[in-house]
PDB file of N, CA and C in Angstrom:
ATOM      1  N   UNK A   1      -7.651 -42.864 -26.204  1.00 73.00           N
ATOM      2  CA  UNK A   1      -7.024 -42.288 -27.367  1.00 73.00           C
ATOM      3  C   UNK A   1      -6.033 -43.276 -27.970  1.00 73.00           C
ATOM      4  N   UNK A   2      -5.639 -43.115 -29.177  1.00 87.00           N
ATOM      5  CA  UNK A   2      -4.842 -43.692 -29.879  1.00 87.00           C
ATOM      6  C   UNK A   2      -3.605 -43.510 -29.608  1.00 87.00           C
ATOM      7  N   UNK A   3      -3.465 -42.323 -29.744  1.00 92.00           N
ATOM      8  CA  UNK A   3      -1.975 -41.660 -29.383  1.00 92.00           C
ATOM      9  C   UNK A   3      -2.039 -41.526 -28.068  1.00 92.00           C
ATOM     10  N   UNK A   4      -0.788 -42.611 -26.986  1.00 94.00           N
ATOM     11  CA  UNK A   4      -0.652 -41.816 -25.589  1.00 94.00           C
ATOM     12  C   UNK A   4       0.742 -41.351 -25.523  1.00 94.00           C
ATOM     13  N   UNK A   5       0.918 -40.216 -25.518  1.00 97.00           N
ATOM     14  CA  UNK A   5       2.550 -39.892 -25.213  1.00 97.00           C
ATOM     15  C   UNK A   5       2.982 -40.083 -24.104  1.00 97.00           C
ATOM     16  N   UNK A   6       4.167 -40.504 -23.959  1.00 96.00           N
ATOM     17  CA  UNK A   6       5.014 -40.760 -22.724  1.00 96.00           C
ATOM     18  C   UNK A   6       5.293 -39.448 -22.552  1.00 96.00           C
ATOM     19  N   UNK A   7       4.580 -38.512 -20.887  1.00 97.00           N
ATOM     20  CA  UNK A   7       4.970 -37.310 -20.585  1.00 97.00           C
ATOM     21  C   UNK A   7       6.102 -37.348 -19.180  1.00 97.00           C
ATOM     22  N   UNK A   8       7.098 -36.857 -19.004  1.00 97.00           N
ATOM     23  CA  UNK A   8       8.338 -36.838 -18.549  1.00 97.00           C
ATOM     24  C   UNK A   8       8.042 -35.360 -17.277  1.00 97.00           C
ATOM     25  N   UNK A   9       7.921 -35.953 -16.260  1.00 98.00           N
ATOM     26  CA  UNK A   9       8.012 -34.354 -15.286  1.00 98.00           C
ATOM     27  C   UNK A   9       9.332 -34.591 -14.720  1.00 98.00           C
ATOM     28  N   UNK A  10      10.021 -33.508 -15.413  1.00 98.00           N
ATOM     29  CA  UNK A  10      11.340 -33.528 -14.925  1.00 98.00           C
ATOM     30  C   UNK A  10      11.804 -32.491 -13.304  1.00 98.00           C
ATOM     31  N   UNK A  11      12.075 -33.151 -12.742  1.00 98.00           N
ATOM     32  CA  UNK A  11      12.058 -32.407 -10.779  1.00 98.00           C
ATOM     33  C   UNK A  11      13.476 -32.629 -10.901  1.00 98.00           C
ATOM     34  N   UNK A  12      14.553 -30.291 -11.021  1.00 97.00           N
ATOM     35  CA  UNK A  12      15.285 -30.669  -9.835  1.00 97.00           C
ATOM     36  C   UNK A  12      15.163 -30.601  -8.229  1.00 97.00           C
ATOM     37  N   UNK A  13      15.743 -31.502  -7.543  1.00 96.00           N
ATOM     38  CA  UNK A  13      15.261 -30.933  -6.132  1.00 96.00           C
ATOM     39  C   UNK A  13      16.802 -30.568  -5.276  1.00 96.00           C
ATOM     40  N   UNK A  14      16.636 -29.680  -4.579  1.00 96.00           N
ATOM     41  CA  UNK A  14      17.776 -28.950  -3.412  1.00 96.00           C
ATOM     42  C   UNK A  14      16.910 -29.116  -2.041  1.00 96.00           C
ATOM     43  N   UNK A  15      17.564 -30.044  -1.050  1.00 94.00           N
ATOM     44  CA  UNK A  15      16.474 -29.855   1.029  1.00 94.00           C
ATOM     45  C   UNK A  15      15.000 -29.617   0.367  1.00 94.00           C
ATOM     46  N   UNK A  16      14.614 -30.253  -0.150  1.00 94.00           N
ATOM     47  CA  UNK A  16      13.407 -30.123  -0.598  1.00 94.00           C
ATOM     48  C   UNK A  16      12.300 -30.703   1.275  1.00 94.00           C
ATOM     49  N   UNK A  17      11.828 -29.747   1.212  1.00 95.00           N
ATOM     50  CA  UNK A  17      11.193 -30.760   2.676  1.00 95.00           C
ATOM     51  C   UNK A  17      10.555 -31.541   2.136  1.00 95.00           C
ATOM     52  N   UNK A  18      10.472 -33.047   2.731  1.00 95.00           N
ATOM     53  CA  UNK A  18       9.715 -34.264   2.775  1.00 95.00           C
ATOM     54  C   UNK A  18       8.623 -33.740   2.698  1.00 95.00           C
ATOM     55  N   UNK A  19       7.783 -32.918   3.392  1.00 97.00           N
ATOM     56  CA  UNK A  19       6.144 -32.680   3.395  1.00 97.00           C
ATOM     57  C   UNK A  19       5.661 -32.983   1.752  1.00 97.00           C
ATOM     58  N   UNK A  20       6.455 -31.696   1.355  1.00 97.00           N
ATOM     59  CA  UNK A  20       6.498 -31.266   0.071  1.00 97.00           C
ATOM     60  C   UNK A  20       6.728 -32.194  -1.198  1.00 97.00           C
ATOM     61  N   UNK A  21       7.695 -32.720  -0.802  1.00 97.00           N
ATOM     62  CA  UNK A  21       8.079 -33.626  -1.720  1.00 97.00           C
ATOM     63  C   UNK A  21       7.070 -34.777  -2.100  1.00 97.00           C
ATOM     64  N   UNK A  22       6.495 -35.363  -1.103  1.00 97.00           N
ATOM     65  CA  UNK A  22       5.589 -36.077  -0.843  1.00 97.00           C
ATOM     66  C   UNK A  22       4.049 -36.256  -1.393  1.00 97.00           C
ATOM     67  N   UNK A  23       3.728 -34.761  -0.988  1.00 98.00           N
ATOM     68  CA  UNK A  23       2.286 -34.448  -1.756  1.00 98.00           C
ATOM     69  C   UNK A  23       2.392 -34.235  -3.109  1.00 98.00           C
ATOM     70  N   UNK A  24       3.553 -33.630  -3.987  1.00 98.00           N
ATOM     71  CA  UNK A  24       3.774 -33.575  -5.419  1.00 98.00           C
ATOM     72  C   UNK A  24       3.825 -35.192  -6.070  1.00 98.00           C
ATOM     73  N   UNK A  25       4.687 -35.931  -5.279  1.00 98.00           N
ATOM     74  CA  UNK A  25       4.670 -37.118  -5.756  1.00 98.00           C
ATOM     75  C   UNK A  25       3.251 -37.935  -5.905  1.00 98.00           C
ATOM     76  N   UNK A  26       2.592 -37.834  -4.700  1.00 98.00           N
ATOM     77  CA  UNK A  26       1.097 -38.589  -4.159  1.00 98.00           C
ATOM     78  C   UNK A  26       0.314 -37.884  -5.174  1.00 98.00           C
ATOM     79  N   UNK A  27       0.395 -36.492  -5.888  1.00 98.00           N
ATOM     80  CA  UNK A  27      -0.293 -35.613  -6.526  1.00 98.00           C
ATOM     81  C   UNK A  27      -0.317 -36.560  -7.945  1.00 98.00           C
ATOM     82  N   UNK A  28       0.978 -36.634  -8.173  1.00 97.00           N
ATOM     83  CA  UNK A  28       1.643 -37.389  -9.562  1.00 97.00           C
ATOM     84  C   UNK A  28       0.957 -38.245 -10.047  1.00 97.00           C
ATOM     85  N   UNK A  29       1.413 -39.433  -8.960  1.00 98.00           N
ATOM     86  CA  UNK A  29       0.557 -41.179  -8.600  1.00 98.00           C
ATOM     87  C   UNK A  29      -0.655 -40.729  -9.114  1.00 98.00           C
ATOM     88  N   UNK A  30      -1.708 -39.756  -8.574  1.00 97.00           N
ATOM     89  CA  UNK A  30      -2.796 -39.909  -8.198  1.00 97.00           C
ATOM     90  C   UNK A  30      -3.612 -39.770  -9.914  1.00 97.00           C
ATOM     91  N   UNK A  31      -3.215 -39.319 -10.925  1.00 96.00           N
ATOM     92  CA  UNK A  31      -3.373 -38.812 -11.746  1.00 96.00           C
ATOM     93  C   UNK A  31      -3.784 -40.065 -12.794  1.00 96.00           C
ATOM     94  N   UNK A  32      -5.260 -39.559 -13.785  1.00 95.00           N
ATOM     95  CA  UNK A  32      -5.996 -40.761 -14.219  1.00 95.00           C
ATOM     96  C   UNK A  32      -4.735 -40.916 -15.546  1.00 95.00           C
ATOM     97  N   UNK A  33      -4.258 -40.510 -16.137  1.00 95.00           N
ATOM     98  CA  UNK A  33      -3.275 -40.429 -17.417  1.00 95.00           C
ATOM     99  C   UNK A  33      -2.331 -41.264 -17.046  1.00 95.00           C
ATOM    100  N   UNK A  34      -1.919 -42.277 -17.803  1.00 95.00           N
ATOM    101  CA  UNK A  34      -1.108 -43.179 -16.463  1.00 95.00           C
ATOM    102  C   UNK A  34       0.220 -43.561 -17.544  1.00 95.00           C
ATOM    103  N   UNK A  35       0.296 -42.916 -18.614  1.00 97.00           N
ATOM    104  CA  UNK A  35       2.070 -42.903 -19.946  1.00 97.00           C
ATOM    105  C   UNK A  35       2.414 -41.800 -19.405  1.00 97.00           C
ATOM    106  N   UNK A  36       3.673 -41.753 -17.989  1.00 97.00           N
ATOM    107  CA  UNK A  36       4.301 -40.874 -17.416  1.00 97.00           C
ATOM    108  C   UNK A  36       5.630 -40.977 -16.538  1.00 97.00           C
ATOM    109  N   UNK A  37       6.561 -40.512 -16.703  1.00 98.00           N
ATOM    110  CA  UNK A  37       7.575 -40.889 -15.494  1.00 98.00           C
ATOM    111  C   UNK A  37       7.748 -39.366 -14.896  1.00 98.00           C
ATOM    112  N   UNK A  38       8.704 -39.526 -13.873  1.00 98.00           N
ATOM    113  CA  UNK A  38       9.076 -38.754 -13.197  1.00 98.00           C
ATOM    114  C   UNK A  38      10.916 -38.952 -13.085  1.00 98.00           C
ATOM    115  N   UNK A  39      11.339 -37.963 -13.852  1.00 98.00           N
ATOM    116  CA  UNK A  39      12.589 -38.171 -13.531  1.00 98.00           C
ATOM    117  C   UNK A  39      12.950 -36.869 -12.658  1.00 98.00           C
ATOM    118  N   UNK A  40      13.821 -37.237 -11.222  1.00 98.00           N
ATOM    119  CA  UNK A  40      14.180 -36.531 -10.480  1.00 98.00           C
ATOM    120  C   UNK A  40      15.404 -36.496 -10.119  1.00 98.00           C
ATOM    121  N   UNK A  41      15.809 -35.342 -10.111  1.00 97.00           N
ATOM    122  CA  UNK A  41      18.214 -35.205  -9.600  1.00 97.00           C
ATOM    123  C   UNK A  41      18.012 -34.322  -8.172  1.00 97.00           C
ATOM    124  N   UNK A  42      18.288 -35.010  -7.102  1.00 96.00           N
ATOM    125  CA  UNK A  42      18.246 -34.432  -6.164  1.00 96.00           C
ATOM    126  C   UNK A  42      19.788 -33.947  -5.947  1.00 96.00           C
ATOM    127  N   UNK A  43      20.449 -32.597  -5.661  1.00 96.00           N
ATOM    128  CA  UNK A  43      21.426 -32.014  -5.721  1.00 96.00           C
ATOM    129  C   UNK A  43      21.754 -31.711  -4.233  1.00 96.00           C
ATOM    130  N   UNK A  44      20.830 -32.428  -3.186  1.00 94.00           N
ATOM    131  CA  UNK A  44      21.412 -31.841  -2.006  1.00 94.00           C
ATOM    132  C   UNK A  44      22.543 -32.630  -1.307  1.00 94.00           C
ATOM    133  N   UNK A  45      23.026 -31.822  -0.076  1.00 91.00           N
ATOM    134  CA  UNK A  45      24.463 -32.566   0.098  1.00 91.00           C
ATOM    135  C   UNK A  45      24.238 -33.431   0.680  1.00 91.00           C
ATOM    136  N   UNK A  46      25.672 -34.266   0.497  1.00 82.00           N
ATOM    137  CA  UNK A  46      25.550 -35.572   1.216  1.00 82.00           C
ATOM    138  C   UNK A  46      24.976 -35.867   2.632  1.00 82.00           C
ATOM    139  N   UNK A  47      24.191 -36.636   3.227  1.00 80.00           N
ATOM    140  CA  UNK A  47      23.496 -36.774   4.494  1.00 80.00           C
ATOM    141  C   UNK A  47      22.164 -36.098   4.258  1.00 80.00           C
ATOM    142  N   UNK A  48      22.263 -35.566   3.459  1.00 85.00           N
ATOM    143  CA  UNK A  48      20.676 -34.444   3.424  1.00 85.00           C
ATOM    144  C   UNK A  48      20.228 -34.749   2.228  1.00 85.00           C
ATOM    145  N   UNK A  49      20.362 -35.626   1.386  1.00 86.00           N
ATOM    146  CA  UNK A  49      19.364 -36.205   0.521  1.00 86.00           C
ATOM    147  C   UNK A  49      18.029 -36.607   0.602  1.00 86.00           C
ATOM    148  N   UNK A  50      17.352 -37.124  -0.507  1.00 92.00           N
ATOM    149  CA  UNK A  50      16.173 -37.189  -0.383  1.00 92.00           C
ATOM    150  C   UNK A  50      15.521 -38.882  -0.473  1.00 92.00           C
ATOM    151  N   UNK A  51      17.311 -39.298  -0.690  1.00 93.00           N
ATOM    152  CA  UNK A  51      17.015 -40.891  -1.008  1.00 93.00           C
ATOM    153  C   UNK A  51      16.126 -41.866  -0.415  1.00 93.00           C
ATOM    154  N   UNK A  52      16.361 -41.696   0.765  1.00 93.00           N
ATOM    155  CA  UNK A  52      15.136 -42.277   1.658  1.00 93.00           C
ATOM    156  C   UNK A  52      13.817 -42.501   1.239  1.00 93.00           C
ATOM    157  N   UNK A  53      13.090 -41.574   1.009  1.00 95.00           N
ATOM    158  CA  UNK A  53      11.950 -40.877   0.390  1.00 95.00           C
ATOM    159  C   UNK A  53      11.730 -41.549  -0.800  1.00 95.00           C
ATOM    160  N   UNK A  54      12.639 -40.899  -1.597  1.00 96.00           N
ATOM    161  CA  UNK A  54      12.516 -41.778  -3.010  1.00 96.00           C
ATOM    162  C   UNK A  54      12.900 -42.638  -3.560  1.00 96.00           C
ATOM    163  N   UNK A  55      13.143 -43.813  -2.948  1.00 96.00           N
ATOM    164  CA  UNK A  55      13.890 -45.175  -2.584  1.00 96.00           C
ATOM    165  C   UNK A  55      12.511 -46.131  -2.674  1.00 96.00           C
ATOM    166  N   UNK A  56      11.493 -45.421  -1.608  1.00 96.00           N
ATOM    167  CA  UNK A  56      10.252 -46.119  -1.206  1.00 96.00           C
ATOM    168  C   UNK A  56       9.222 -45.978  -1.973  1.00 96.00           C
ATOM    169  N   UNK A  57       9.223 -44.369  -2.781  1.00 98.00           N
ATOM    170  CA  UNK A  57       8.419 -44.258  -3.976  1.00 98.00           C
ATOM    171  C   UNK A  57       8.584 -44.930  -5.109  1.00 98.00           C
ATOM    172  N   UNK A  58      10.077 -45.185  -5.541  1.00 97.00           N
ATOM    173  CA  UNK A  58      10.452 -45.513  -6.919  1.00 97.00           C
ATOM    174  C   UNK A  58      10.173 -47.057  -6.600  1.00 97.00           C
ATOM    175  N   UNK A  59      10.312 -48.211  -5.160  1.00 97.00           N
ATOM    176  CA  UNK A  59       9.804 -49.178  -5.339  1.00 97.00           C
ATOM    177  C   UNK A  59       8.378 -49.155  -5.359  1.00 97.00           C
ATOM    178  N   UNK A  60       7.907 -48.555  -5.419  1.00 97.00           N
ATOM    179  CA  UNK A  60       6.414 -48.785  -5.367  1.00 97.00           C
ATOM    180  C   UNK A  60       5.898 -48.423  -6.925  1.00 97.00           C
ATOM    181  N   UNK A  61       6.600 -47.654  -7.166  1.00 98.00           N
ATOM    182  CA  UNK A  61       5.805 -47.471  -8.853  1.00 98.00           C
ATOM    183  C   UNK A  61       7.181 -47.008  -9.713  1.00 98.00           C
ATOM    184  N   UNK A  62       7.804 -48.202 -10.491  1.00 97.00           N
ATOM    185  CA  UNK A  62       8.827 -47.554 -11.396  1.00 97.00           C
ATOM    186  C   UNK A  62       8.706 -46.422 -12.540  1.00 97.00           C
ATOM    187  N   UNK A  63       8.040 -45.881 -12.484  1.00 98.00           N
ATOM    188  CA  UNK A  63       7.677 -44.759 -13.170  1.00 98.00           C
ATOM    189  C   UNK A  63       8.768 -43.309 -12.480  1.00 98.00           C
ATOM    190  N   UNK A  64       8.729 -43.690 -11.380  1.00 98.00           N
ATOM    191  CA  UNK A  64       9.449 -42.738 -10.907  1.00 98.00           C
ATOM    192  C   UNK A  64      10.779 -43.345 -10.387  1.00 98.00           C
ATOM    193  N   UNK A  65      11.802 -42.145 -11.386  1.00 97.00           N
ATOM    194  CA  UNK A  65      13.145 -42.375 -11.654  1.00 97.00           C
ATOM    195  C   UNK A  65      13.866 -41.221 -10.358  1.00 97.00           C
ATOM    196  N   UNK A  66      14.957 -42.059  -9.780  1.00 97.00           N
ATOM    197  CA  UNK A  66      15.925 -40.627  -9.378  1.00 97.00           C
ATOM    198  C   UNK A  66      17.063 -41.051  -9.527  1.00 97.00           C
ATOM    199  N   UNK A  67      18.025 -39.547  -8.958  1.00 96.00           N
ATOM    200  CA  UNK A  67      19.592 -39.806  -9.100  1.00 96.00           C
ATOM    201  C   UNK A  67      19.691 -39.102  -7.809  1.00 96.00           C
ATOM    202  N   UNK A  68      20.831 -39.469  -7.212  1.00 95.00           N
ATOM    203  CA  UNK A  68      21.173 -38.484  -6.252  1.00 95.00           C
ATOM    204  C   UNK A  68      22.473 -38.029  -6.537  1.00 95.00           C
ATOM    205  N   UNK A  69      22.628 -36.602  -6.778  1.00 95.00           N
ATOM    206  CA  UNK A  69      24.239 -35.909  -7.462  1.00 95.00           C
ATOM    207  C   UNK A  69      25.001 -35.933  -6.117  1.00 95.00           C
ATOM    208  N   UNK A  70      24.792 -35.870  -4.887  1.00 91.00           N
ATOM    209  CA  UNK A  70      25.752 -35.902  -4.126  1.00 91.00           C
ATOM    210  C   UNK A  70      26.412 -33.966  -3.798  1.00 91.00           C
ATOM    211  N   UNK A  71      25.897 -33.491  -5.041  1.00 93.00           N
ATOM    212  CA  UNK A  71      25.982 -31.965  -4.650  1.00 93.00           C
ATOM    213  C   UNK A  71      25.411 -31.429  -5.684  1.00 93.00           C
ATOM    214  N   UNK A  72      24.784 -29.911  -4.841  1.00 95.00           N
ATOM    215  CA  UNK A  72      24.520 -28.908  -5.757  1.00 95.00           C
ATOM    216  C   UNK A  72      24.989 -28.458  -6.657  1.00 95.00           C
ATOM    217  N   UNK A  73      24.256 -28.598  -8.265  1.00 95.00           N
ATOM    218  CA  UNK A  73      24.904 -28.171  -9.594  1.00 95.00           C
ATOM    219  C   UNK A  73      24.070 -27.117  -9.735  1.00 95.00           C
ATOM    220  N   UNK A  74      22.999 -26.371  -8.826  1.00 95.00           N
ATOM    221  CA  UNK A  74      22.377 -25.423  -9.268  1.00 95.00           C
ATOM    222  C   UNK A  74      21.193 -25.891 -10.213  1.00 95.00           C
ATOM    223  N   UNK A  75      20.286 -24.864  -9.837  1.00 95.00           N
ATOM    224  CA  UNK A  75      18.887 -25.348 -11.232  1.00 95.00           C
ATOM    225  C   UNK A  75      19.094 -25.751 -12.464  1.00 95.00           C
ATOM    226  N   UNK A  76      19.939 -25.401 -13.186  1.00 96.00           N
ATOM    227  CA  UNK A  76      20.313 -25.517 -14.114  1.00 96.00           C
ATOM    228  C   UNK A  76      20.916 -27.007 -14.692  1.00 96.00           C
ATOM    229  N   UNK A  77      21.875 -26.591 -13.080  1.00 97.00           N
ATOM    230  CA  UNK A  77      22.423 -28.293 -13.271  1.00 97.00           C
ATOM    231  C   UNK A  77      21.907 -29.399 -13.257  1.00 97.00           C
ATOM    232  N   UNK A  78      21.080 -29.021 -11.730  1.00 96.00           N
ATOM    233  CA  UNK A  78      20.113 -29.982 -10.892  1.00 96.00           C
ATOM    234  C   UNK A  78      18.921 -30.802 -12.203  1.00 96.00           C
ATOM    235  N   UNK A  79      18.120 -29.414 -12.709  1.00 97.00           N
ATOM    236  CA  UNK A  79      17.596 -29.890 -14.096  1.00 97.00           C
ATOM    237  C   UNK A  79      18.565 -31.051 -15.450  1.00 97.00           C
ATOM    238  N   UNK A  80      19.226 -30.032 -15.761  1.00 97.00           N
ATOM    239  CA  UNK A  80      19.430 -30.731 -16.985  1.00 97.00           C
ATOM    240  C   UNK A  80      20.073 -32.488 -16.236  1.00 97.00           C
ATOM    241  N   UNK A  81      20.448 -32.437 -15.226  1.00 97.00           N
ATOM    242  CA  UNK A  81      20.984 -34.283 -14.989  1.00 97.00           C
ATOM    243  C   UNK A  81      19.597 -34.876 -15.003  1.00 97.00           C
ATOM    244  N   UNK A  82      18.334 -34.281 -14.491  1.00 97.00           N
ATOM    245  CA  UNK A  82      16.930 -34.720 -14.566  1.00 97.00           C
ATOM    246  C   UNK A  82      16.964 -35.211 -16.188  1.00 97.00           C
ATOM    247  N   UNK A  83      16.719 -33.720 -16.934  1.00 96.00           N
ATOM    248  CA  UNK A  83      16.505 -34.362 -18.184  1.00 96.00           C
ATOM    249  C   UNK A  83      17.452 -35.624 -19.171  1.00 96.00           C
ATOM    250  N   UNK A  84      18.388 -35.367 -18.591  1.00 96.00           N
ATOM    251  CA  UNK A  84      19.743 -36.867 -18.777  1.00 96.00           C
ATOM    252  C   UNK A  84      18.915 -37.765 -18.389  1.00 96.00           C
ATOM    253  N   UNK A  85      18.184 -38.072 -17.782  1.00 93.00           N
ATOM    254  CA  UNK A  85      17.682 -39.661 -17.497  1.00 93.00           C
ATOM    255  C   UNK A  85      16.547 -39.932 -18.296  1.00 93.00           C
TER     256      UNK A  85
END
């Protein structure tokens, strides 16, 4: 197509289990449409982040963006710092 839009999946995440987190991402990657990021605000508390995880994803394909808030702002919150990036 002519037109590819840049589509944005915006993820807040709270203790999201790794399993989980993992297969959405691998789900993401896997996908033939390839004008896409992933911006993600992980809101969980300190020590229980998800950075690890998405440290190793975001080097592997910069498409996928995160932040880590350091605390819960709630869905609301957790979201809209997603859509901030």
């Amino acid at each position: 197509f002519d037109f590819r839009p840049l589509l944005s999946v915006v993820i807040p995440a709270y203790k999201t289990p790794e399993r989980y987190l993992k297969e959405m991402l691998d789900s993401i990657l896997a996908q033939t449409y390839d004008n896409w990021e992933v911006c993600l605000a992980d809101g969980s508390p300190a020590g229980q982040s998800l950075e690890r995880v998405l440290k190793r994803y975001a080097e592997r394909d910069p498409r996928i963006r995160y932040q880590v808030l350091g605390e819960n702002l709630g869905i609301a919150g957790n979201t809209n710092a997603a859509l901030q990036m």
